[in-house]
GROMACS .gro file of C-alpha atoms in nm:
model
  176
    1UNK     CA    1   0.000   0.000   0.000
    2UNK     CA    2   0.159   0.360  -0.103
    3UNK     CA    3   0.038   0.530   0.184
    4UNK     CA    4   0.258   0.294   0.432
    5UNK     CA    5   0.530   0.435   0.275
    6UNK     CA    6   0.439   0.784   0.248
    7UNK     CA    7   0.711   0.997   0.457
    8UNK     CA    8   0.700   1.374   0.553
    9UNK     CA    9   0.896   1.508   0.302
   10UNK     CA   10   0.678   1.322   0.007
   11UNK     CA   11   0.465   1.603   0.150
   12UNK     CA   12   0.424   1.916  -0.088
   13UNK     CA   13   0.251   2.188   0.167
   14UNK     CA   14   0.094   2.546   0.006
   15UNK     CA   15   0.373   2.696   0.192
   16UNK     CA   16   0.633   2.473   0.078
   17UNK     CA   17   0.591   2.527  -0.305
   18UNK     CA   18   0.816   2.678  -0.488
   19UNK     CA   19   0.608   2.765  -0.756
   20UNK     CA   20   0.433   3.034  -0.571
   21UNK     CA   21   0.103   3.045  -0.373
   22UNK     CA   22  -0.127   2.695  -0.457
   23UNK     CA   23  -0.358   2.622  -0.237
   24UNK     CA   24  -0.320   2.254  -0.254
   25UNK     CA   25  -0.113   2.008  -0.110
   26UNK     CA   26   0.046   1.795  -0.360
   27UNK     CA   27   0.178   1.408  -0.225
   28UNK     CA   28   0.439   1.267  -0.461
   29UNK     CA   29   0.444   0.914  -0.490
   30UNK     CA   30   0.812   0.748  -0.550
   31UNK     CA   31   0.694   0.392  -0.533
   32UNK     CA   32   0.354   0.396  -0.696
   33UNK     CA   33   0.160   0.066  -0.720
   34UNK     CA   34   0.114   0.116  -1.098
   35UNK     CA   35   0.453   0.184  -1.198
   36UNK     CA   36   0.415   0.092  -1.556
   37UNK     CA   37   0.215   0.373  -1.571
   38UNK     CA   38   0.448   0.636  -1.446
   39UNK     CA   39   0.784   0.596  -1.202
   40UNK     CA   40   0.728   0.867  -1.016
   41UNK     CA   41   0.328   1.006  -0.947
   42UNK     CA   42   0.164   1.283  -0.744
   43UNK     CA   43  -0.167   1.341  -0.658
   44UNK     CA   44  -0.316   1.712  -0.577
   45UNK     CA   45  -0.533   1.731  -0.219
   46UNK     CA   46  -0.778   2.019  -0.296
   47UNK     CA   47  -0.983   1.938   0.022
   48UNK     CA   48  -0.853   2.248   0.280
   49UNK     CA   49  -0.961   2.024   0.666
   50UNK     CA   50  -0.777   1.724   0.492
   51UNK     CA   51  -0.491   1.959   0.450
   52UNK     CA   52  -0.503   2.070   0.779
   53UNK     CA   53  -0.530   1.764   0.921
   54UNK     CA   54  -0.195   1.652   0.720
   55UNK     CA   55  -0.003   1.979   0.829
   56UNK     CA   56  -0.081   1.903   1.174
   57UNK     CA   57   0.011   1.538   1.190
   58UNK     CA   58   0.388   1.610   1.051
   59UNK     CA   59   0.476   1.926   1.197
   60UNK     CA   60   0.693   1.778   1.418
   61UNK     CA   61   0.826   1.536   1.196
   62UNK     CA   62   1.159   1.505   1.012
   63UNK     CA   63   1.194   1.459   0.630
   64UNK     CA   64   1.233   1.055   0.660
   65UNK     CA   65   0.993   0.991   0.910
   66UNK     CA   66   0.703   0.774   0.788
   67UNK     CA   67   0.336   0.920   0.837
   68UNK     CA   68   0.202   0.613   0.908
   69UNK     CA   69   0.399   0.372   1.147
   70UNK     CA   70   0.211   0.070   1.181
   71UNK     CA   71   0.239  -0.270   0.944
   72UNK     CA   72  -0.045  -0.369   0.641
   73UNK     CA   73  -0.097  -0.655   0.882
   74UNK     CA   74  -0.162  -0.390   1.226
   75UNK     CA   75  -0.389  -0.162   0.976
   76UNK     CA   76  -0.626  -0.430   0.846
   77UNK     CA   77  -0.661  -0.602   1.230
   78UNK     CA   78  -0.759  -0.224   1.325
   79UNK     CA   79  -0.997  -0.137   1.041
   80UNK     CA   80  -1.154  -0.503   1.085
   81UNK     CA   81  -1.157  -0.422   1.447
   82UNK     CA   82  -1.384  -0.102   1.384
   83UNK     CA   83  -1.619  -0.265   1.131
   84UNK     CA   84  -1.699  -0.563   1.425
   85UNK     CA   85  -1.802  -0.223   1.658
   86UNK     CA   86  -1.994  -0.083   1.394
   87UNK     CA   87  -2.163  -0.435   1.350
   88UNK     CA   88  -2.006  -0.433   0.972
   89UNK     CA   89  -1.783  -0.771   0.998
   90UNK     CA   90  -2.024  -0.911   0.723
   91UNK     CA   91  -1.992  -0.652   0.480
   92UNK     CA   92  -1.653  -0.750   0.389
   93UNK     CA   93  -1.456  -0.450   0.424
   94UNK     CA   94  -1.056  -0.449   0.337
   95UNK     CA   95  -0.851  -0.191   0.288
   96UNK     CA   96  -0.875  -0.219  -0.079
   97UNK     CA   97  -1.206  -0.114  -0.026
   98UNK     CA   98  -1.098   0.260   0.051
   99UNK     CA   99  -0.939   0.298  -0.347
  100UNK     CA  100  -1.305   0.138  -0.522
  101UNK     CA  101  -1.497   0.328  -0.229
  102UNK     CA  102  -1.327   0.700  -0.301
  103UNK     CA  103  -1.319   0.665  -0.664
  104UNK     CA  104  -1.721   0.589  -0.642
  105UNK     CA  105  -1.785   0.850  -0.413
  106UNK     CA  106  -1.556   1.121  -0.612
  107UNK     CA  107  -1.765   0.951  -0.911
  108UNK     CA  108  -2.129   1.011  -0.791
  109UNK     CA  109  -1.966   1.348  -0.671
  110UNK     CA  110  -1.847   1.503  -0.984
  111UNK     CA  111  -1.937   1.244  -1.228
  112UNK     CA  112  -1.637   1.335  -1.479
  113UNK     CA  113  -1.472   1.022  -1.559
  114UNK     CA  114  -1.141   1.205  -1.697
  115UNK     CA  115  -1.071   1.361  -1.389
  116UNK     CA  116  -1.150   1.061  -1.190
  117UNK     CA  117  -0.878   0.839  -1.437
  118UNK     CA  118  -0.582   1.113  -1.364
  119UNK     CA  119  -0.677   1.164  -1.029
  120UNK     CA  120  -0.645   0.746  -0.966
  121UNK     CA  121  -0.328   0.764  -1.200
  122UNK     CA  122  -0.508   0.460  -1.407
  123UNK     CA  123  -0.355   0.429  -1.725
  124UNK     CA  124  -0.658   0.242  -1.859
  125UNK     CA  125  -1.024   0.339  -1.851
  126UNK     CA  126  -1.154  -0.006  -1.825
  127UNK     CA  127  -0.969  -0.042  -1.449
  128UNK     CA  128  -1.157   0.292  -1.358
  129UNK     CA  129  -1.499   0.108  -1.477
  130UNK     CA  130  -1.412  -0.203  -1.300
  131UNK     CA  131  -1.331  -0.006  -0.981
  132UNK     CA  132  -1.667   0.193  -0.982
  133UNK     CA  133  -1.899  -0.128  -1.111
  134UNK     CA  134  -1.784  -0.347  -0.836
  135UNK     CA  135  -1.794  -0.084  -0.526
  136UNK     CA  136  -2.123   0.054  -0.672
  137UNK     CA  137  -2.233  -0.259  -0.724
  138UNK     CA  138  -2.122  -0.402  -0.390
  139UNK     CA  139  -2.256  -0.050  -0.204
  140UNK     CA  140  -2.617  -0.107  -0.324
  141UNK     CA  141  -2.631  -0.478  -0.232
  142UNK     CA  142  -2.442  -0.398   0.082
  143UNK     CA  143  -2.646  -0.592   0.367
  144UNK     CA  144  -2.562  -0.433   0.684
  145UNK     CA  145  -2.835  -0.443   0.950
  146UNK     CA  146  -2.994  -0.196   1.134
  147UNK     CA  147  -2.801  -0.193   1.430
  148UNK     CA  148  -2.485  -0.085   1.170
  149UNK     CA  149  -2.711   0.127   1.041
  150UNK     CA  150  -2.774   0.304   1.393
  151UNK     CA  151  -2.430   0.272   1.498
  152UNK     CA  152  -2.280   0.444   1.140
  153UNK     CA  153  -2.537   0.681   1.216
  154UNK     CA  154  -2.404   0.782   1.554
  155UNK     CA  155  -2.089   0.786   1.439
  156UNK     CA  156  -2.139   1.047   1.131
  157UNK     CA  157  -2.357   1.247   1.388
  158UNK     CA  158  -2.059   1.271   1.625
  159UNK     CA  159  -1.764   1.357   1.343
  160UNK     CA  160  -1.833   1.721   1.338
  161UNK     CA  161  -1.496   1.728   1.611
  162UNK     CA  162  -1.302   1.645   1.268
  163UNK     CA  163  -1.374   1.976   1.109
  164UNK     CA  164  -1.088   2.131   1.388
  165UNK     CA  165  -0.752   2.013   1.418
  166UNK     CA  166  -0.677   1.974   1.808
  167UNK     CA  167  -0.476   2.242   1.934
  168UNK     CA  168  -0.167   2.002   2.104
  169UNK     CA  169   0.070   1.890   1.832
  170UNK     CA  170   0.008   1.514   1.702
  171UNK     CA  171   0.314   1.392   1.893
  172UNK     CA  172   0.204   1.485   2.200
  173UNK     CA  173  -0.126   1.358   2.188
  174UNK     CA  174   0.037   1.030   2.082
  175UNK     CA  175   0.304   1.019   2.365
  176UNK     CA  176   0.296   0.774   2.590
   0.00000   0.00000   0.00000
């Protein structure tokens, strides 16, 4: 997975461009999964509280340190972990689920299928298609019960804490 290898300085902040003021943060990508594509990728973050979020997990960090610190194997027991709370251990969630799951949403968002294809850095059109038919596909049959149901509710109903980044740094939140 790319983002387990993501590391502060593949981090391209407004302030940090060189090219003069850009309001996005740009995340270059030196060992993409789809290298035959492209050695080196990027991808643009337009979405300001995601950027936000981002500046305020690595202020602290040096150039080489990772942004995530935890194994594929750590991350998949922890997301599986928080679909059995949310009563969603039958829907079959992986983390592969989060690349077909944004590039539906962003889909159903915007609807332009270009955009979507660079954005994803998919080469081929037909992978976009087969991304969005199977998670659209799987989302509509999706047969999660109504206690999920309640529970995701809750949850969404108690996420409006996201919209402010706290105001101790990450790493001291995180110590010990």
């Amino acid at each position: 997975m790319e983002v387990l290898r993501l590391q502060r300085k593949h981090l391209v902040f407004p302030e940090d461009a060189l090219t003069g003021p850009d309001p996005n943060l740009v995340v270059v990508i030196e060992e993409p999964k789809t290298k035959r594509v492209w050695n080196k990728q990027f991808v643009v973050c337009t979405e300001p509280g995601l950027i936000q979020w981002l500046q305020w997990w690595a202020q602290q960090m040096r150039p080489n340190d990772f942004l995530v610190c935890m194994s594929r194997h750590s991350w998949s027991r922890r997301l599986l972990a928080v679909c059995n709370s949310l009563k969603l251990e039958d829907v079959g969630y992986t983390l592969s689920s989060f690349r077909s799951g944004g590039a539906t949403y962003q889909f159903r968002q915007h609807g332009n299928f270009s955009v979507l294809q660079f954005k994803g850095r998919w080469k081929s059109a037909a992978t976009v298609q087969f991304y969005i038919q199977g998670a659209m596909a799987a989302h509509a049959t999706c047969a999660a019960g109504a206690e999920a149901a309640e529970r995701v509710r809750f949850v969404r109903a108690g996420s409006q804490w996201l919209e402010r980044v706290p105001g101790q740094t990450a790493a001291r939140l995180l110590r010990p």
